[in-house]
Amino acid sequence: LRSSSRPERLPPGWRSTARLLCTLALFAAAGGCLLGCLFLPVLRGEYGGLAGDLRASAEASFSLAGLGAAAYDADPIASPPTRRLSQLVFFTTTLGCPLGWLALLATRSLAALSRGRRRQLARWSELLYAWSTHEVLAVVLFNSALELGQYFQYLLDPRCEPINALLREYFADQLSEPKCLSIRATTGAGTFVLAAAAAVSDDVEERDGGEASPPPLPVGVEAPAWLVQMLVALTARATTPPIAS
């Protein structure tokens, strides 16, 4: 007689429990990573030149909370309500919408709901996911570490060239760099945590895609292109110190 060596399968109850625990772990990991980026540094800047040497510290680090707070002073020409609106949009799209989307997905996955209520939650979750920009922000931060310094040299050199000439001639040995301002940006640990949150949320979205698809979203509710441009502008302006105090 041959003895069967096939492994025993888990009972249906254990399989459902394992799937539930896996789902909970994914939601907790994605939400925890997003909340952690509020306090972890996502971008570091090292300032050189005249403006950098006059600062109390030549280095500065920014978390998501720090970027949002610095966004208020990023555009001194704008009115205070406009600045507050920029901050509100920043925090809503980078944290509020992703966390709300995860909460709705968790409710759909774990709660016993009717088919109509599940489709209603699916519609709202798709709307929140369309306005979630945590993935875009992760790409912006990685790209900022590569191009932020070159971008600001391109903007500042034409205006600062007369001053740079004087600094090179008279203060070259007294400054870190004979320039008005130079910036070297590097990514912080929070950027990698944010990228991990984006990767986990993509996995959650793929797992959720197996369920009945929600009704199509109305035209125009997806996150517009100006939102991406605003993230780029806020990241650039928030990490730039004023040249003159």
JSON list of C-alpha atoms in Angstrom, two decimals, residues 41-207:
[
{"chain": "A", "resi": 41, "resn": "PRO", "atom": "CA", "xyz": [12.59, 63.26, 7.26]},
{"chain": "A", "resi": 42, "resn": "VAL", "atom": "CA", "xyz": [11.66, 62.84, 3.61]},
{"chain": "A", "resi": 43, "resn": "LEU", "atom": "CA", "xyz": [14.12, 65.38, 2.22]},
{"chain": "A", "resi": 44, "resn": "ARG", "atom": "CA", "xyz": [17.38, 66.88, 3.49]},
{"chain": "A", "resi": 45, "resn": "GLY", "atom": "CA", "xyz": [18.98, 70.03, 2.19]},
{"chain": "A", "resi": 46, "resn": "GLU", "atom": "CA", "xyz": [22.56, 71.23, 2.63]},
{"chain": "A", "resi": 47, "resn": "TYR", "atom": "CA", "xyz": [22.92, 74.94, 1.92]},
{"chain": "A", "resi": 48, "resn": "GLY", "atom": "CA", "xyz": [26.13, 76.56, 0.82]},
{"chain": "A", "resi": 49, "resn": "GLY", "atom": "CA", "xyz": [27.30, 79.89, -0.48]},
{"chain": "A", "resi": 50, "resn": "LEU", "atom": "CA", "xyz": [26.68, 83.25, 1.21]},
{"chain": "A", "resi": 51, "resn": "ALA", "atom": "CA", "xyz": [23.07, 82.53, 2.23]},
{"chain": "A", "resi": 52, "resn": "GLY", "atom": "CA", "xyz": [23.98, 79.07, 3.48]},
{"chain": "A", "resi": 53, "resn": "ASP", "atom": "CA", "xyz": [26.92, 80.32, 5.56]},
{"chain": "A", "resi": 54, "resn": "LEU", "atom": "CA", "xyz": [24.73, 83.00, 7.16]},
{"chain": "A", "resi": 55, "resn": "ARG", "atom": "CA", "xyz": [22.20, 80.42, 8.34]},
{"chain": "A", "resi": 56, "resn": "ALA", "atom": "CA", "xyz": [22.38, 79.14, 11.89]},
{"chain": "A", "resi": 57, "resn": "SER", "atom": "CA", "xyz": [22.68, 75.62, 10.46]},
{"chain": "A", "resi": 58, "resn": "ALA", "atom": "CA", "xyz": [23.81, 74.71, 6.98]},
{"chain": "A", "resi": 59, "resn": "GLU", "atom": "CA", "xyz": [21.60, 71.62, 6.98]},
{"chain": "A", "resi": 60, "resn": "ALA", "atom": "CA", "xyz": [17.84, 71.25, 7.20]},
{"chain": "A", "resi": 61, "resn": "SER", "atom": "CA", "xyz": [15.54, 68.24, 7.08]},
{"chain": "A", "resi": 62, "resn": "PHE", "atom": "CA", "xyz": [11.88, 68.17, 6.18]},
{"chain": "A", "resi": 63, "resn": "SER", "atom": "CA", "xyz": [9.18, 65.68, 7.06]},
{"chain": "A", "resi": 64, "resn": "LEU", "atom": "CA", "xyz": [5.78, 65.76, 5.40]},
{"chain": "A", "resi": 65, "resn": "ALA", "atom": "CA", "xyz": [4.57, 67.88, 8.29]},
{"chain": "A", "resi": 66, "resn": "GLY", "atom": "CA", "xyz": [7.57, 70.18, 7.84]},
{"chain": "A", "resi": 67, "resn": "LEU", "atom": "CA", "xyz": [6.98, 70.52, 4.09]},
{"chain": "A", "resi": 68, "resn": "GLY", "atom": "CA", "xyz": [3.35, 71.35, 4.70]},
{"chain": "A", "resi": 69, "resn": "ALA", "atom": "CA", "xyz": [4.23, 73.91, 7.37]},
{"chain": "A", "resi": 70, "resn": "ALA", "atom": "CA", "xyz": [6.93, 75.50, 5.19]},
{"chain": "A", "resi": 71, "resn": "ALA", "atom": "CA", "xyz": [4.47, 75.70, 2.31]},
{"chain": "A", "resi": 72, "resn": "TYR", "atom": "CA", "xyz": [2.69, 78.57, 4.08]},
{"chain": "A", "resi": 73, "resn": "ASP", "atom": "CA", "xyz": [5.74, 80.82, 3.71]},
{"chain": "A", "resi": 74, "resn": "ALA", "atom": "CA", "xyz": [6.77, 79.43, 0.32]},
{"chain": "A", "resi": 75, "resn": "ASP", "atom": "CA", "xyz": [4.89, 82.09, -1.64]},
{"chain": "A", "resi": 76, "resn": "PRO", "atom": "CA", "xyz": [4.99, 85.46, 0.19]},
{"chain": "A", "resi": 77, "resn": "ILE", "atom": "CA", "xyz": [3.00, 87.14, -2.59]},
{"chain": "A", "resi": 78, "resn": "ALA", "atom": "CA", "xyz": [-0.08, 84.96, -2.07]},
{"chain": "A", "resi": 79, "resn": "SER", "atom": "CA", "xyz": [-2.75, 85.98, 0.40]},
{"chain": "A", "resi": 80, "resn": "PRO", "atom": "CA", "xyz": [-3.04, 84.13, 3.74]},
{"chain": "A", "resi": 81, "resn": "PRO", "atom": "CA", "xyz": [-6.26, 82.32, 2.69]},
{"chain": "A", "resi": 82, "resn": "THR", "atom": "CA", "xyz": [-4.52, 81.09, -0.46]},
{"chain": "A", "resi": 83, "resn": "ARG", "atom": "CA", "xyz": [-1.58, 79.81, 1.58]},
{"chain": "A", "resi": 84, "resn": "ARG", "atom": "CA", "xyz": [-3.90, 77.97, 3.96]},
{"chain": "A", "resi": 85, "resn": "LEU", "atom": "CA", "xyz": [-5.73, 76.48, 0.99]},
{"chain": "A", "resi": 86, "resn": "SER", "atom": "CA", "xyz": [-2.43, 75.19, -0.42]},
{"chain": "A", "resi": 87, "resn": "GLN", "atom": "CA", "xyz": [-1.62, 73.58, 2.91]},
{"chain": "A", "resi": 88, "resn": "LEU", "atom": "CA", "xyz": [-5.08, 72.02, 3.09]},
{"chain": "A", "resi": 89, "resn": "VAL", "atom": "CA", "xyz": [-4.80, 70.57, -0.42]},
{"chain": "A", "resi": 90, "resn": "PHE", "atom": "CA", "xyz": [-1.30, 69.27, 0.34]},
{"chain": "A", "resi": 91, "resn": "PHE", "atom": "CA", "xyz": [-2.25, 67.41, 3.51]},
{"chain": "A", "resi": 92, "resn": "THR", "atom": "CA", "xyz": [-5.60, 66.23, 2.14]},
{"chain": "A", "resi": 93, "resn": "THR", "atom": "CA", "xyz": [-4.19, 64.67, -1.02]},
{"chain": "A", "resi": 94, "resn": "THR", "atom": "CA", "xyz": [-0.98, 63.24, 0.44]},
{"chain": "A", "resi": 95, "resn": "LEU", "atom": "CA", "xyz": [-2.40, 61.89, 3.72]},
{"chain": "A", "resi": 96, "resn": "GLY", "atom": "CA", "xyz": [-6.14, 62.41, 4.10]},
{"chain": "A", "resi": 97, "resn": "CYS", "atom": "CA", "xyz": [-7.28, 60.77, 0.87]},
{"chain": "A", "resi": 98, "resn": "PRO", "atom": "CA", "xyz": [-4.93, 57.75, 1.10]},
{"chain": "A", "resi": 99, "resn": "LEU", "atom": "CA", "xyz": [-5.86, 57.09, 4.73]},
{"chain": "A", "resi": 100, "resn": "GLY", "atom": "CA", "xyz": [-9.56, 57.51, 3.99]},
{"chain": "A", "resi": 101, "resn": "TRP", "atom": "CA", "xyz": [-9.25, 55.19, 1.01]},
{"chain": "A", "resi": 102, "resn": "LEU", "atom": "CA", "xyz": [-7.56, 52.53, 3.17]},
{"chain": "A", "resi": 103, "resn": "ALA", "atom": "CA", "xyz": [-10.26, 52.90, 5.81]},
{"chain": "A", "resi": 104, "resn": "LEU", "atom": "CA", "xyz": [-13.01, 52.34, 3.24]},
{"chain": "A", "resi": 105, "resn": "LEU", "atom": "CA", "xyz": [-11.22, 49.33, 1.78]},
{"chain": "A", "resi": 106, "resn": "ALA", "atom": "CA", "xyz": [-10.81, 47.86, 5.25]},
{"chain": "A", "resi": 107, "resn": "THR", "atom": "CA", "xyz": [-14.52, 48.36, 5.90]},
{"chain": "A", "resi": 108, "resn": "ARG", "atom": "CA", "xyz": [-15.41, 46.65, 2.64]},
{"chain": "A", "resi": 109, "resn": "SER", "atom": "CA", "xyz": [-13.09, 43.74, 3.33]},
{"chain": "A", "resi": 110, "resn": "LEU", "atom": "CA", "xyz": [-13.90, 43.11, 6.99]},
{"chain": "A", "resi": 111, "resn": "ALA", "atom": "CA", "xyz": [-17.48, 44.24, 7.56]},
{"chain": "A", "resi": 112, "resn": "ALA", "atom": "CA", "xyz": [-20.59, 42.29, 6.58]},
{"chain": "A", "resi": 113, "resn": "LEU", "atom": "CA", "xyz": [-22.31, 44.67, 4.17]},
{"chain": "A", "resi": 114, "resn": "SER", "atom": "CA", "xyz": [-25.06, 44.40, 1.61]},
{"chain": "A", "resi": 115, "resn": "ARG", "atom": "CA", "xyz": [-24.19, 44.45, -2.09]},
{"chain": "A", "resi": 116, "resn": "GLY", "atom": "CA", "xyz": [-25.59, 47.95, -2.52]},
{"chain": "A", "resi": 117, "resn": "ARG", "atom": "CA", "xyz": [-23.62, 49.34, 0.41]},
{"chain": "A", "resi": 118, "resn": "ARG", "atom": "CA", "xyz": [-20.44, 47.66, -0.84]},
{"chain": "A", "resi": 119, "resn": "ARG", "atom": "CA", "xyz": [-20.87, 49.25, -4.26]},
{"chain": "A", "resi": 120, "resn": "GLN", "atom": "CA", "xyz": [-21.46, 52.62, -2.62]},
{"chain": "A", "resi": 121, "resn": "LEU", "atom": "CA", "xyz": [-18.27, 52.29, -0.56]},
{"chain": "A", "resi": 122, "resn": "ALA", "atom": "CA", "xyz": [-16.42, 51.14, -3.67]},
{"chain": "A", "resi": 123, "resn": "ARG", "atom": "CA", "xyz": [-17.46, 54.32, -5.47]},
{"chain": "A", "resi": 124, "resn": "TRP", "atom": "CA", "xyz": [-16.22, 56.51, -2.63]},
{"chain": "A", "resi": 125, "resn": "SER", "atom": "CA", "xyz": [-12.99, 54.54, -2.28]},
{"chain": "A", "resi": 126, "resn": "GLU", "atom": "CA", "xyz": [-12.27, 54.95, -6.00]},
{"chain": "A", "resi": 127, "resn": "LEU", "atom": "CA", "xyz": [-12.88, 58.68, -5.66]},
{"chain": "A", "resi": 128, "resn": "LEU", "atom": "CA", "xyz": [-10.44, 58.96, -2.75]},
{"chain": "A", "resi": 129, "resn": "TYR", "atom": "CA", "xyz": [-7.88, 56.83, -4.57]},
{"chain": "A", "resi": 130, "resn": "ALA", "atom": "CA", "xyz": [-8.14, 59.10, -7.63]},
{"chain": "A", "resi": 131, "resn": "TRP", "atom": "CA", "xyz": [-7.19, 62.09, -5.46]},
{"chain": "A", "resi": 132, "resn": "SER", "atom": "CA", "xyz": [-4.44, 60.32, -3.51]},
{"chain": "A", "resi": 133, "resn": "THR", "atom": "CA", "xyz": [-1.03, 61.72, -4.46]},
{"chain": "A", "resi": 134, "resn": "HIS", "atom": "CA", "xyz": [1.26, 59.85, -2.05]},
{"chain": "A", "resi": 135, "resn": "GLU", "atom": "CA", "xyz": [2.69, 57.86, -4.97]},
{"chain": "A", "resi": 136, "resn": "VAL", "atom": "CA", "xyz": [3.30, 61.02, -7.00]},
{"chain": "A", "resi": 137, "resn": "LEU", "atom": "CA", "xyz": [4.90, 62.71, -4.01]},
{"chain": "A", "resi": 138, "resn": "ALA", "atom": "CA", "xyz": [7.32, 59.80, -3.57]},
{"chain": "A", "resi": 139, "resn": "VAL", "atom": "CA", "xyz": [8.43, 60.21, -7.20]},
{"chain": "A", "resi": 140, "resn": "VAL", "atom": "CA", "xyz": [8.71, 63.99, -6.74]},
{"chain": "A", "resi": 141, "resn": "LEU", "atom": "CA", "xyz": [10.91, 63.57, -3.66]},
{"chain": "A", "resi": 142, "resn": "PHE", "atom": "CA", "xyz": [13.23, 61.06, -5.32]},
{"chain": "A", "resi": 143, "resn": "ASN", "atom": "CA", "xyz": [13.51, 63.35, -8.35]},
{"chain": "A", "resi": 144, "resn": "SER", "atom": "CA", "xyz": [14.08, 66.41, -6.14]},
{"chain": "A", "resi": 145, "resn": "ALA", "atom": "CA", "xyz": [17.17, 64.82, -4.64]},
{"chain": "A", "resi": 146, "resn": "LEU", "atom": "CA", "xyz": [18.63, 64.54, -8.13]},
{"chain": "A", "resi": 147, "resn": "GLU", "atom": "CA", "xyz": [17.58, 67.81, -9.75]},
{"chain": "A", "resi": 148, "resn": "LEU", "atom": "CA", "xyz": [16.70, 70.33, -7.05]},
{"chain": "A", "resi": 149, "resn": "GLY", "atom": "CA", "xyz": [20.23, 71.76, -6.86]},
{"chain": "A", "resi": 150, "resn": "GLN", "atom": "CA", "xyz": [20.53, 72.13, -10.62]},
{"chain": "A", "resi": 151, "resn": "TYR", "atom": "CA", "xyz": [17.07, 73.64, -10.82]},
{"chain": "A", "resi": 152, "resn": "PHE", "atom": "CA", "xyz": [17.86, 76.40, -8.36]},
{"chain": "A", "resi": 153, "resn": "GLN", "atom": "CA", "xyz": [21.25, 77.14, -9.86]},
{"chain": "A", "resi": 154, "resn": "TYR", "atom": "CA", "xyz": [19.47, 77.61, -13.17]},
{"chain": "A", "resi": 155, "resn": "LEU", "atom": "CA", "xyz": [17.06, 80.07, -11.52]},
{"chain": "A", "resi": 156, "resn": "LEU", "atom": "CA", "xyz": [19.54, 81.90, -9.32]},
{"chain": "A", "resi": 157, "resn": "ASP", "atom": "CA", "xyz": [22.70, 82.18, -11.44]},
{"chain": "A", "resi": 158, "resn": "PRO", "atom": "CA", "xyz": [21.37, 84.83, -13.87]},
{"chain": "A", "resi": 159, "resn": "ARG", "atom": "CA", "xyz": [20.23, 87.02, -10.95]},
{"chain": "A", "resi": 160, "resn": "CYS", "atom": "CA", "xyz": [23.21, 86.36, -8.71]},
{"chain": "A", "resi": 161, "resn": "GLU", "atom": "CA", "xyz": [25.98, 86.49, -11.29]},
{"chain": "A", "resi": 162, "resn": "PRO", "atom": "CA", "xyz": [27.07, 90.09, -10.42]},
{"chain": "A", "resi": 163, "resn": "ILE", "atom": "CA", "xyz": [27.20, 89.15, -6.73]},
{"chain": "A", "resi": 164, "resn": "ASN", "atom": "CA", "xyz": [28.90, 85.85, -7.52]},
{"chain": "A", "resi": 165, "resn": "ALA", "atom": "CA", "xyz": [31.65, 87.71, -9.35]},
{"chain": "A", "resi": 166, "resn": "LEU", "atom": "CA", "xyz": [32.33, 89.84, -6.27]},
{"chain": "A", "resi": 167, "resn": "LEU", "atom": "CA", "xyz": [32.26, 86.80, -4.00]},
{"chain": "A", "resi": 168, "resn": "ARG", "atom": "CA", "xyz": [34.74, 84.94, -6.21]},
{"chain": "A", "resi": 169, "resn": "GLU", "atom": "CA", "xyz": [37.09, 87.91, -6.25]},
{"chain": "A", "resi": 170, "resn": "TYR", "atom": "CA", "xyz": [37.02, 88.99, -2.60]},
{"chain": "A", "resi": 171, "resn": "PHE", "atom": "CA", "xyz": [35.51, 86.19, -0.47]},
{"chain": "A", "resi": 172, "resn": "ALA", "atom": "CA", "xyz": [36.46, 82.96, -2.22]},
{"chain": "A", "resi": 173, "resn": "ASP", "atom": "CA", "xyz": [38.56, 81.79, 0.74]},
{"chain": "A", "resi": 174, "resn": "GLN", "atom": "CA", "xyz": [35.98, 82.79, 3.37]},
{"chain": "A", "resi": 175, "resn": "LEU", "atom": "CA", "xyz": [32.86, 81.07, 2.03]},
{"chain": "A", "resi": 176, "resn": "SER", "atom": "CA", "xyz": [32.02, 77.43, 1.51]},
{"chain": "A", "resi": 177, "resn": "GLU", "atom": "CA", "xyz": [31.27, 78.36, -2.10]},
{"chain": "A", "resi": 178, "resn": "PRO", "atom": "CA", "xyz": [31.64, 81.75, -3.80]},
{"chain": "A", "resi": 179, "resn": "LYS", "atom": "CA", "xyz": [27.96, 81.90, -4.69]},
{"chain": "A", "resi": 180, "resn": "CYS", "atom": "CA", "xyz": [24.81, 83.54, -3.38]},
{"chain": "A", "resi": 181, "resn": "LEU", "atom": "CA", "xyz": [23.26, 80.17, -2.60]},
{"chain": "A", "resi": 182, "resn": "SER", "atom": "CA", "xyz": [23.78, 76.53, -3.43]},
{"chain": "A", "resi": 183, "resn": "ILE", "atom": "CA", "xyz": [21.58, 73.60, -2.47]},
{"chain": "A", "resi": 184, "resn": "ARG", "atom": "CA", "xyz": [22.40, 69.91, -2.27]},
{"chain": "A", "resi": 185, "resn": "ALA", "atom": "CA", "xyz": [19.32, 67.81, -1.67]},
{"chain": "A", "resi": 186, "resn": "THR", "atom": "CA", "xyz": [19.26, 64.18, -0.52]},
{"chain": "A", "resi": 187, "resn": "THR", "atom": "CA", "xyz": [16.39, 61.84, 0.22]},
{"chain": "A", "resi": 188, "resn": "GLY", "atom": "CA", "xyz": [15.59, 60.99, 3.81]},
{"chain": "A", "resi": 189, "resn": "ALA", "atom": "CA", "xyz": [14.34, 57.78, 5.36]},
{"chain": "A", "resi": 190, "resn": "GLY", "atom": "CA", "xyz": [10.77, 59.04, 5.13]},
{"chain": "A", "resi": 191, "resn": "THR", "atom": "CA", "xyz": [10.92, 59.01, 1.33]},
{"chain": "A", "resi": 192, "resn": "PHE", "atom": "CA", "xyz": [11.65, 55.28, 1.31]},
{"chain": "A", "resi": 193, "resn": "VAL", "atom": "CA", "xyz": [8.88, 54.73, 3.85]},
{"chain": "A", "resi": 194, "resn": "LEU", "atom": "CA", "xyz": [6.53, 56.71, 1.61]},
{"chain": "A", "resi": 195, "resn": "ALA", "atom": "CA", "xyz": [7.58, 54.59, -1.37]},
{"chain": "A", "resi": 196, "resn": "ALA", "atom": "CA", "xyz": [6.90, 51.46, 0.71]},
{"chain": "A", "resi": 197, "resn": "ALA", "atom": "CA", "xyz": [3.44, 52.82, 1.55]},
{"chain": "A", "resi": 198, "resn": "ALA", "atom": "CA", "xyz": [2.80, 53.38, -2.17]},
{"chain": "A", "resi": 199, "resn": "ALA", "atom": "CA", "xyz": [3.94, 49.84, -2.99]},
{"chain": "A", "resi": 200, "resn": "VAL", "atom": "CA", "xyz": [1.77, 48.29, -0.27]},
{"chain": "A", "resi": 201, "resn": "SER", "atom": "CA", "xyz": [-1.22, 50.38, -1.30]},
{"chain": "A", "resi": 202, "resn": "ASP", "atom": "CA", "xyz": [-0.78, 49.19, -4.88]},
{"chain": "A", "resi": 203, "resn": "ASP", "atom": "CA", "xyz": [-0.88, 45.62, -3.62]},
{"chain": "A", "resi": 204, "resn": "VAL", "atom": "CA", "xyz": [-4.01, 46.41, -1.64]},
{"chain": "A", "resi": 205, "resn": "GLU", "atom": "CA", "xyz": [-5.59, 47.92, -4.75]},
{"chain": "A", "resi": 206, "resn": "GLU", "atom": "CA", "xyz": [-4.78, 44.80, -6.80]},
{"chain": "A", "resi": 207, "resn": "ARG", "atom": "CA", "xyz": [-6.30, 42.56, -4.15]}
]
